[in-house]
Short mmCIF file of C-alpha atoms and ligand atoms in Angstrom, two decimals:
data_model
loop_
_atom_site.label_atom_id
_atom_site.label_comp_id
_atom_site.label_asym_id
_atom_site.label_seq_id
_atom_site.Cartn_x
_atom_site.Cartn_y
_atom_site.Cartn_z
CA MET F 8 -15.85 14.89 -30.26
CA GLY F 9 -15.97 18.76 -29.35
CA SER F 10 -18.54 18.39 -26.71
CA LEU F 11 -16.65 15.58 -25.26
CA ILE F 12 -13.53 17.44 -25.15
CA ALA F 13 -15.20 20.18 -23.65
CA ARG F 14 -16.83 17.82 -21.30
CA LEU F 15 -13.52 16.43 -20.05
CA GLN F 16 -12.19 20.19 -19.77
CA ARG F 17 -15.20 20.93 -17.50
CA LEU F 18 -14.75 18.04 -15.31
CA ARG F 19 -11.11 18.49 -14.56
CA ARG F 20 -12.02 22.15 -13.50
CA GLU F 21 -14.61 20.67 -11.62
CA VAL F 22 -13.01 17.86 -9.95
CA LEU F 23 -11.75 18.78 -6.20
CA GLY F 24 -8.52 16.91 -5.64
CA LEU F 25 -6.61 15.74 -2.49
CA ASN F 26 -4.56 19.23 -2.29
CA ARG F 27 -7.57 21.21 -2.20
CA ARG F 28 -9.45 18.82 -0.18
CA ASN F 29 -6.98 19.06 2.52
CA GLN F 30 -6.29 22.92 2.13
CA GLU F 31 -9.70 24.36 1.25
CA CYS F 32 -11.93 21.89 2.98
CA LEU F 33 -10.55 19.89 6.20
CA ALA F 34 -8.35 22.19 7.53
CA VAL F 35 -10.89 24.94 7.28
CA LEU F 36 -13.90 23.14 8.17
CA ASN F 37 -12.72 20.55 10.37
CA ALA F 38 -11.94 21.15 14.30
CA PRO F 39 -9.31 18.86 15.47
CA ARG F 40 -11.61 17.75 18.55
CA LEU F 41 -14.43 16.40 16.28
CA ILE F 42 -11.85 14.90 13.93
CA GLY F 43 -10.20 12.92 16.69
CA LEU F 44 -14.00 12.09 17.82
CA VAL F 45 -14.91 10.53 14.56
CA ASP F 46 -12.01 8.62 14.27
CA HIS F 47 -13.15 6.24 16.66
CA LYS F 48 -16.22 4.42 15.75
CA GLY F 49 -17.21 3.61 19.15
CA HIS F 50 -17.24 6.98 20.57
CA THR F 51 -18.70 8.27 17.25
CA LYS F 52 -21.51 5.97 17.74
CA GLN F 53 -22.37 6.91 21.28
CA VAL F 54 -22.78 10.72 20.48
CA LEU F 55 -25.00 10.23 17.63
CA GLN F 56 -27.28 7.69 19.43
CA GLN F 57 -27.42 10.41 22.49
CA HIS F 58 -29.03 12.67 19.78
CA GLY F 59 -31.42 9.81 18.99
CA LEU F 60 -29.76 8.78 15.68
CA PRO F 61 -30.04 5.03 14.88
CA VAL F 62 -26.81 2.93 14.89
CA PRO F 63 -26.22 -0.54 15.14
CA GLU F 64 -25.69 -1.99 18.70
CA THR F 65 -22.27 -2.20 20.30
CA PHE F 66 -21.60 -5.52 21.97
CA GLY F 67 -18.12 -4.77 23.31
CA CYS F 68 -15.21 -2.44 22.65
CA TYR F 69 -11.30 -4.00 24.10
CA THR F 70 -8.81 -2.30 24.96
CA ARG F 71 -5.89 -4.74 25.76
CA GLN F 72 -4.83 -8.12 24.85
CA ARG F 73 -6.41 -9.59 28.18
CA GLU F 74 -9.65 -8.61 27.60
CA LEU F 75 -9.69 -10.77 24.49
CA VAL F 76 -11.22 -13.77 27.05
CA LEU F 77 -14.14 -11.42 27.36
CA LEU F 78 -14.16 -10.76 23.78
CA ALA F 79 -14.57 -14.86 22.91
CA ARG F 80 -17.44 -15.19 25.32
CA GLU F 81 -19.14 -12.13 23.95
CA VAL F 82 -18.66 -13.89 20.51
CA ASP F 83 -20.20 -17.15 21.81
CA ARG F 84 -23.52 -15.20 22.30
CA HIS F 85 -24.21 -14.18 19.35
CA PRO F 86 -24.83 -16.09 15.88
CA GLU F 87 -23.64 -13.04 13.50
CA PHE F 88 -21.78 -9.87 14.28
CA VAL F 89 -19.17 -7.54 12.94
CA LEU F 90 -15.60 -7.15 14.28
CA LYS F 91 -13.58 -4.18 13.33
CA PRO F 92 -10.84 -1.53 14.53
CA ALA F 93 -12.42 1.36 16.22
CA ARG F 94 -9.77 3.43 14.30
CA GLY F 95 -9.70 1.48 11.18
CA ALA F 96 -10.76 3.36 7.46
CA GLY F 97 -11.25 1.75 4.10
CA GLY F 98 -12.62 -1.40 5.25
CA GLU F 99 -9.37 -2.76 6.15
CA GLY F 100 -9.48 -5.01 9.56
CA VAL F 101 -13.55 -5.49 9.17
CA VAL F 102 -14.81 -8.85 9.58
CA VAL F 103 -18.59 -9.68 9.05
CA ILE F 104 -19.75 -12.96 10.63
CA ALA F 105 -22.92 -13.99 9.03
CA GLY F 106 -23.45 -17.27 10.92
CA ARG F 107 -21.91 -20.58 12.33
CA ALA F 108 -21.51 -24.31 11.14
CA ALA F 109 -19.34 -27.38 12.56
CA GLY F 110 -17.99 -24.73 15.36
CA ARG F 111 -16.66 -22.26 12.38
CA LEU F 112 -17.60 -18.48 12.19
CA LEU F 113 -18.89 -18.01 8.40
CA LYS F 114 -18.03 -15.03 6.77
CA ALA F 115 -20.39 -13.01 4.88
CA SER F 116 -18.41 -13.98 1.84
CA GLY F 117 -18.89 -17.39 2.35
CA THR F 118 -15.24 -18.38 3.68
CA SER F 119 -14.95 -19.74 7.20
CA LEU F 120 -12.42 -18.94 9.93
CA ARG F 121 -12.34 -20.79 13.83
CA PRO F 122 -13.09 -18.74 16.97
CA ALA F 123 -9.28 -18.83 17.77
CA ASP F 124 -8.35 -17.23 14.38
CA LEU F 125 -11.08 -14.22 15.08
CA VAL F 126 -9.50 -13.90 18.78
CA ALA F 127 -6.15 -13.92 16.84
CA HIS F 128 -7.67 -11.11 14.55
CA ALA F 129 -8.75 -8.90 17.42
CA ALA F 130 -5.01 -9.13 19.06
CA ASP F 131 -4.01 -7.70 15.71
CA ILE F 132 -6.30 -5.12 15.94
CA ILE F 133 -5.41 -3.89 19.26
CA ALA F 134 -2.01 -4.08 18.36
CA GLY F 135 -2.74 -1.15 15.98
CA ALA F 136 -2.21 -3.06 12.54
CA PHE F 137 -5.30 -1.60 11.11
CA SER F 138 -5.39 1.73 12.72
CA LEU F 139 -5.25 5.24 10.82
CA SER F 140 -1.96 6.05 12.79
CA GLN F 141 -0.70 2.83 13.45
CA ALA F 142 -0.71 3.13 17.39
CA ARG F 143 -2.74 1.17 19.48
CA ASP F 144 -6.33 0.48 18.62
CA GLU F 145 -9.45 -0.88 20.18
CA ALA F 146 -11.64 -4.11 18.74
CA LEU F 147 -15.28 -3.18 18.63
CA LEU F 148 -17.52 -6.01 18.23
CA GLU F 149 -21.29 -4.78 17.06
CA HIS F 150 -24.60 -5.98 15.56
CA ARG F 151 -24.43 -7.06 12.24
CA LEU F 152 -27.13 -4.94 9.95
CA ALA F 153 -28.62 -7.14 7.41
CA PRO F 154 -29.31 -5.83 3.98
CA GLU F 155 -33.05 -5.04 3.13
CA PRO F 156 -34.08 -6.95 0.15
CA THR F 157 -33.97 -4.51 -2.99
CA LEU F 158 -30.17 -3.78 -2.23
CA ALA F 159 -29.28 -7.57 -1.22
CA ALA F 160 -30.10 -8.44 -4.49
CA PHE F 161 -27.23 -6.82 -5.71
CA SER F 162 -24.61 -7.47 -2.78
CA PRO F 163 -23.97 -11.32 -2.82
CA GLY F 164 -22.09 -12.09 0.22
CA GLY F 165 -22.22 -8.78 1.58
CA ILE F 166 -23.67 -5.23 2.90
CA PRO F 167 -24.15 -2.35 0.89
CA ASP F 168 -23.81 1.03 2.55
CA VAL F 169 -24.61 4.61 0.99
CA ARG F 170 -22.00 7.26 1.61
CA VAL F 171 -23.28 10.73 1.53
CA LEU F 172 -20.55 14.02 1.38
CA VAL F 173 -22.11 16.36 3.65
CA VAL F 174 -20.51 20.25 3.75
CA ARG F 175 -21.68 22.53 6.39
CA GLY F 176 -24.53 20.40 7.09
CA VAL F 177 -25.74 20.27 3.54
CA PRO F 178 -25.87 16.65 2.11
CA LEU F 179 -24.17 17.08 -1.69
CA MET F 180 -23.47 14.33 -3.13
CA ALA F 181 -24.13 10.63 -2.56
CA MET F 182 -22.91 6.84 -3.80
CA LEU F 183 -24.00 3.60 -3.13
CA ARG F 184 -21.61 0.98 -2.15
CA LEU F 185 -22.03 -2.26 -3.42
CA PRO F 186 -19.48 -5.24 -1.95
CA THR F 187 -18.36 -7.97 -4.45
CA ARG F 188 -16.90 -11.40 -3.87
CA ARG F 189 -13.45 -9.59 -3.82
CA SER F 190 -14.16 -7.15 -1.26
CA ASP F 191 -15.22 -9.76 1.14
CA GLY F 192 -18.51 -8.67 2.38
CA ARG F 193 -17.28 -5.07 3.14
CA ALA F 194 -18.43 -2.34 0.56
CA ASN F 195 -15.32 0.03 0.65
CA LEU F 196 -13.96 0.84 -2.99
CA HIS F 197 -10.62 0.57 -1.93
CA VAL F 198 -11.28 -3.29 -0.77
CA GLY F 199 -13.00 -3.89 -4.10
CA GLY F 200 -16.56 -2.62 -3.61
CA ILE F 201 -18.55 -0.80 -6.36
CA GLY F 202 -19.18 2.67 -6.35
CA VAL F 203 -22.56 3.84 -8.15
CA GLY F 204 -23.34 7.68 -8.34
CA LEU F 205 -26.80 8.58 -7.19
CA ALA F 206 -29.10 11.51 -8.38
CA LEU F 207 -29.48 13.35 -5.06
CA PRO F 208 -33.26 14.01 -5.29
CA GLU F 209 -34.41 10.47 -5.28
CA GLY F 210 -31.35 8.15 -4.60
CA ARG F 211 -31.36 7.00 -8.67
CA ALA F 212 -28.00 5.05 -10.00
CA VAL F 213 -26.38 7.78 -12.46
CA HIS F 214 -23.25 5.99 -13.02
CA ALA F 215 -20.91 3.16 -11.67
CA ILE F 216 -17.18 2.63 -11.06
CA TRP F 217 -15.29 -0.44 -9.98
CA ARG F 218 -11.40 -0.52 -9.36
CA ASP F 219 -11.53 3.10 -11.20
CA ARG F 220 -12.83 1.84 -14.62
CA SER F 221 -16.70 2.72 -15.84
CA ILE F 222 -18.70 -0.34 -15.55
CA THR F 223 -22.67 -1.33 -16.07
CA ARG F 224 -22.83 -4.72 -14.65
CA HIS F 225 -22.11 -6.12 -11.48
CA PRO F 226 -18.80 -7.96 -12.10
CA ASP F 227 -20.12 -11.11 -9.98
CA THR F 228 -23.80 -11.14 -11.04
CA GLU F 229 -24.02 -9.51 -14.24
CA GLN F 230 -27.07 -7.54 -13.29
CA PRO F 231 -27.56 -4.25 -14.63
CA LEU F 232 -26.81 -1.39 -12.14
CA ALA F 233 -28.61 1.02 -14.30
CA GLY F 234 -31.92 0.43 -12.47
CA VAL F 235 -30.81 0.59 -9.04
CA ARG F 236 -32.63 2.92 -6.86
CA VAL F 237 -31.92 3.14 -2.90
CA PRO F 238 -35.03 2.48 -0.67
CA ALA F 239 -35.66 5.06 1.94
CA TRP F 240 -34.06 7.82 0.51
CA ASP F 241 -35.76 10.88 2.07
CA ASP F 242 -34.59 8.87 5.67
CA ILE F 243 -31.09 8.76 4.41
CA LEU F 244 -30.74 12.41 3.31
CA ALA F 245 -32.45 13.27 6.39
CA LEU F 246 -29.96 11.38 8.91
CA ALA F 247 -27.03 12.95 6.82
CA ALA F 248 -28.07 16.43 7.80
CA ARG F 249 -29.46 15.61 11.19
CA SER F 250 -25.90 14.06 11.93
CA TYR F 251 -24.28 17.60 11.75
CA GLU F 252 -26.46 18.47 14.69
CA ALA F 253 -25.03 15.65 16.77
CA ILE F 254 -21.20 16.43 15.34
CA PRO F 255 -20.71 19.72 13.56
CA LEU F 256 -17.74 18.64 11.35
CA GLY F 257 -18.04 21.03 8.46
CA TYR F 258 -17.07 18.35 5.83
CA PHE F 259 -17.55 14.67 6.09
CA GLY F 260 -18.64 11.40 4.87
CA ILE F 261 -21.38 9.31 6.57
CA ASP F 262 -21.97 5.78 6.05
CA ILE F 263 -25.41 4.51 6.22
CA VAL F 264 -26.92 1.12 6.03
CA ILE F 265 -30.38 0.17 5.31
CA ASP F 266 -31.07 -2.65 7.86
CA ALA F 267 -34.26 -5.07 6.89
CA LYS F 268 -35.51 -4.41 10.19
CA LEU F 269 -34.44 -1.11 11.50
CA GLY F 270 -34.18 0.85 8.18
CA PRO F 271 -31.42 3.39 7.69
CA ALA F 272 -28.83 3.15 10.22
CA ILE F 273 -25.22 5.16 10.59
CA LEU F 274 -21.99 3.09 10.82
CA GLU F 275 -19.43 5.92 10.67
CA LEU F 276 -18.58 9.53 10.04
CA ASN F 277 -15.44 10.10 8.06
CA ALA F 278 -13.64 13.29 8.41
CA ARG F 279 -11.18 12.26 5.32
CA PRO F 280 -13.65 11.11 2.84
CA GLY F 281 -12.18 9.70 -0.39
CA LEU F 282 -12.92 11.61 -3.49
CA GLY F 283 -14.03 8.38 -5.41
CA ILE F 284 -17.54 9.51 -5.20
CA GLN F 285 -16.87 12.18 -7.91
CA LEU F 286 -15.64 9.89 -10.20
CA ALA F 287 -18.94 7.43 -9.51
CA ASN F 288 -20.99 10.22 -10.07
CA ARG F 289 -18.81 11.26 -12.86
CA CYS F 290 -19.37 15.14 -11.60
CA GLY F 291 -16.90 17.47 -9.78
CA LEU F 292 -17.83 18.90 -6.33
CA ARG F 293 -15.82 22.28 -6.80
CA SER F 294 -19.00 24.31 -7.87
CA LEU F 295 -21.09 22.93 -5.08
CA LEU F 296 -18.22 23.50 -2.58
CA ASP F 297 -18.18 27.41 -3.58
CA ALA F 298 -22.25 27.23 -3.47
CA VAL F 299 -22.31 26.28 0.01
CA LYS F 300 -19.43 28.86 0.88
CA GLY F 301 -21.32 31.32 -0.28
CA ARG F 302 -24.64 30.46 1.96
CA ASP F 303 -24.70 30.64 5.38
CA PRO F 304 -26.22 27.16 6.32
CA GLY F 305 -25.29 27.44 10.07
CA ARG F 306 -28.56 29.25 10.34
CA LEU F 307 -30.83 26.78 8.94
CA THR F 308 -32.78 23.54 10.46
CA TRP F 309 -31.67 20.19 8.86
CA ARG F 310 -34.99 20.05 6.92
CA GLU F 311 -33.58 23.26 5.41
CA ARG F 312 -30.34 22.06 4.66
CA VAL F 313 -31.63 19.15 3.12
CA VAL F 314 -33.87 21.47 0.51
CA LEU F 315 -30.61 23.76 0.08
CA GLY F 316 -28.50 20.63 -0.73
CA LEU F 317 -31.05 19.67 -3.36
CA GLU F 318 -31.51 23.04 -4.60
CA LEU F 319 -27.78 23.98 -5.19
CA VAL F 320 -27.35 20.37 -7.22
CA GLU F 321 -30.58 21.16 -9.62
CA ARG F 322 -29.20 24.69 -10.17
CA ARG F 323 -25.36 23.29 -11.11
CA GLY F 324 -27.15 20.67 -13.32
CA ALA F 325 -29.02 23.54 -14.83
CA GLY F 326 -25.84 25.75 -15.75
N1 ADP G 10 -22.51 -3.58 12.03
C1 ADP G 10 -22.32 -4.21 10.41
N2 ADP G 10 -22.87 -4.81 9.93
C2 ADP G 10 -23.01 -5.05 8.48
N3 ADP G 10 -21.96 -4.62 7.58
C3 ADP G 10 -21.03 -3.84 8.40
C4 ADP G 10 -21.26 -3.50 9.69
N4 ADP G 10 -20.03 -2.78 9.88
C5 ADP G 10 -19.18 -2.60 9.09
N5 ADP G 10 -19.79 -3.62 7.69
C6 ADP G 10 -19.49 -3.54 6.34
O1 ADP G 10 -17.89 -3.05 6.35
C7 ADP G 10 -17.86 -1.80 5.68
C8 ADP G 10 -16.66 -0.81 6.32
O2 ADP G 10 -17.30 -0.69 7.81
P1 ADP G 10 -17.13 0.84 8.15
O3 ADP G 10 -17.38 0.76 9.69
O4 ADP G 10 -17.77 1.82 7.49
O5 ADP G 10 -15.37 0.91 8.45
P2 ADP G 10 -14.30 1.76 7.69
O6 ADP G 10 -13.95 3.04 8.44
O7 ADP G 10 -13.42 0.27 7.70
O8 ADP G 10 -14.89 1.99 6.28
C9 ADP G 10 -19.16 -1.57 5.87
O9 ADP G 10 -19.29 -0.56 4.30
C10 ADP G 10 -19.96 -2.29 5.73
O10 ADP G 10 -20.04 -2.83 3.94
MG1 MG G 11 -16.73 3.55 6.18
#
């Protein structure tokens, strides 16, 4: 009992809250110009691609209502695709189409819609229904990534992604997000995804949460989550650290999907990543952040920054 209370007290000291995140991390570490860049998924992908980093192919980006005819034409060319708001967040407005049947588009989660409904959804996106600032937005049409088999087994009806928190180019914490029936093909925690905290050295599950509670099994399939291990783990850490060279935001969360054919590919960078990653890992961020501040990772190569992240995590575990 005593040790439990001590642990809770330690966790409380360790957990980074929203105010601190905003004041100490976002305001200090993130240049407004770069926040503006990553708030647009299309522009982010362009920059990442110029730096040789893998991203899902963009089929089109539509800015005006009158371009929706072009969108409808482009949709006809692809049996599967993803439609999303360029400036969206938290999975809102993302539609994952995994196939067609009898003239209808099949969502990854199993439900279907008419092509006209999809175009209406794109019209809503452009009108700003899902954008961060409620301002006008763009509708982004892109290649649908297909999950590789190990993780697909844990994600009926959707695609899991890996969120890595990167501070001054150093990967510090990671979680796997698994879609559920409720989350409609998307992995975001806000729309009902599961957050599985991952041990940074090898990408192995340490703890899981769903709707803010600890869980041990997948709520749809009852599979135990303890055995999950993310494949291509070294590549994922490498992409997280290398992205900082393309877009030097001091504090970001990167979303990576492991595609069955392409391997790990980057979906987006978030300049205001949520703090649920700490709950999923049952571990606070504060001491890791302080440790990074005490170093000068700016001079390091991406490989050295990966090593530094692992070293800091290991040291905290020992302390
Ligand atoms: N190209 C894609 N292929 C397959 N699934 C995708 C794709 N893009 C997004 N998703 C699913 O939707 C979720 C949210 O997409 P993301 O681009 O990260 O937008 P948001 O800013 O809303 O989080 C992802 O976590 C993933 O589960
Ligand atoms: Mg995301």
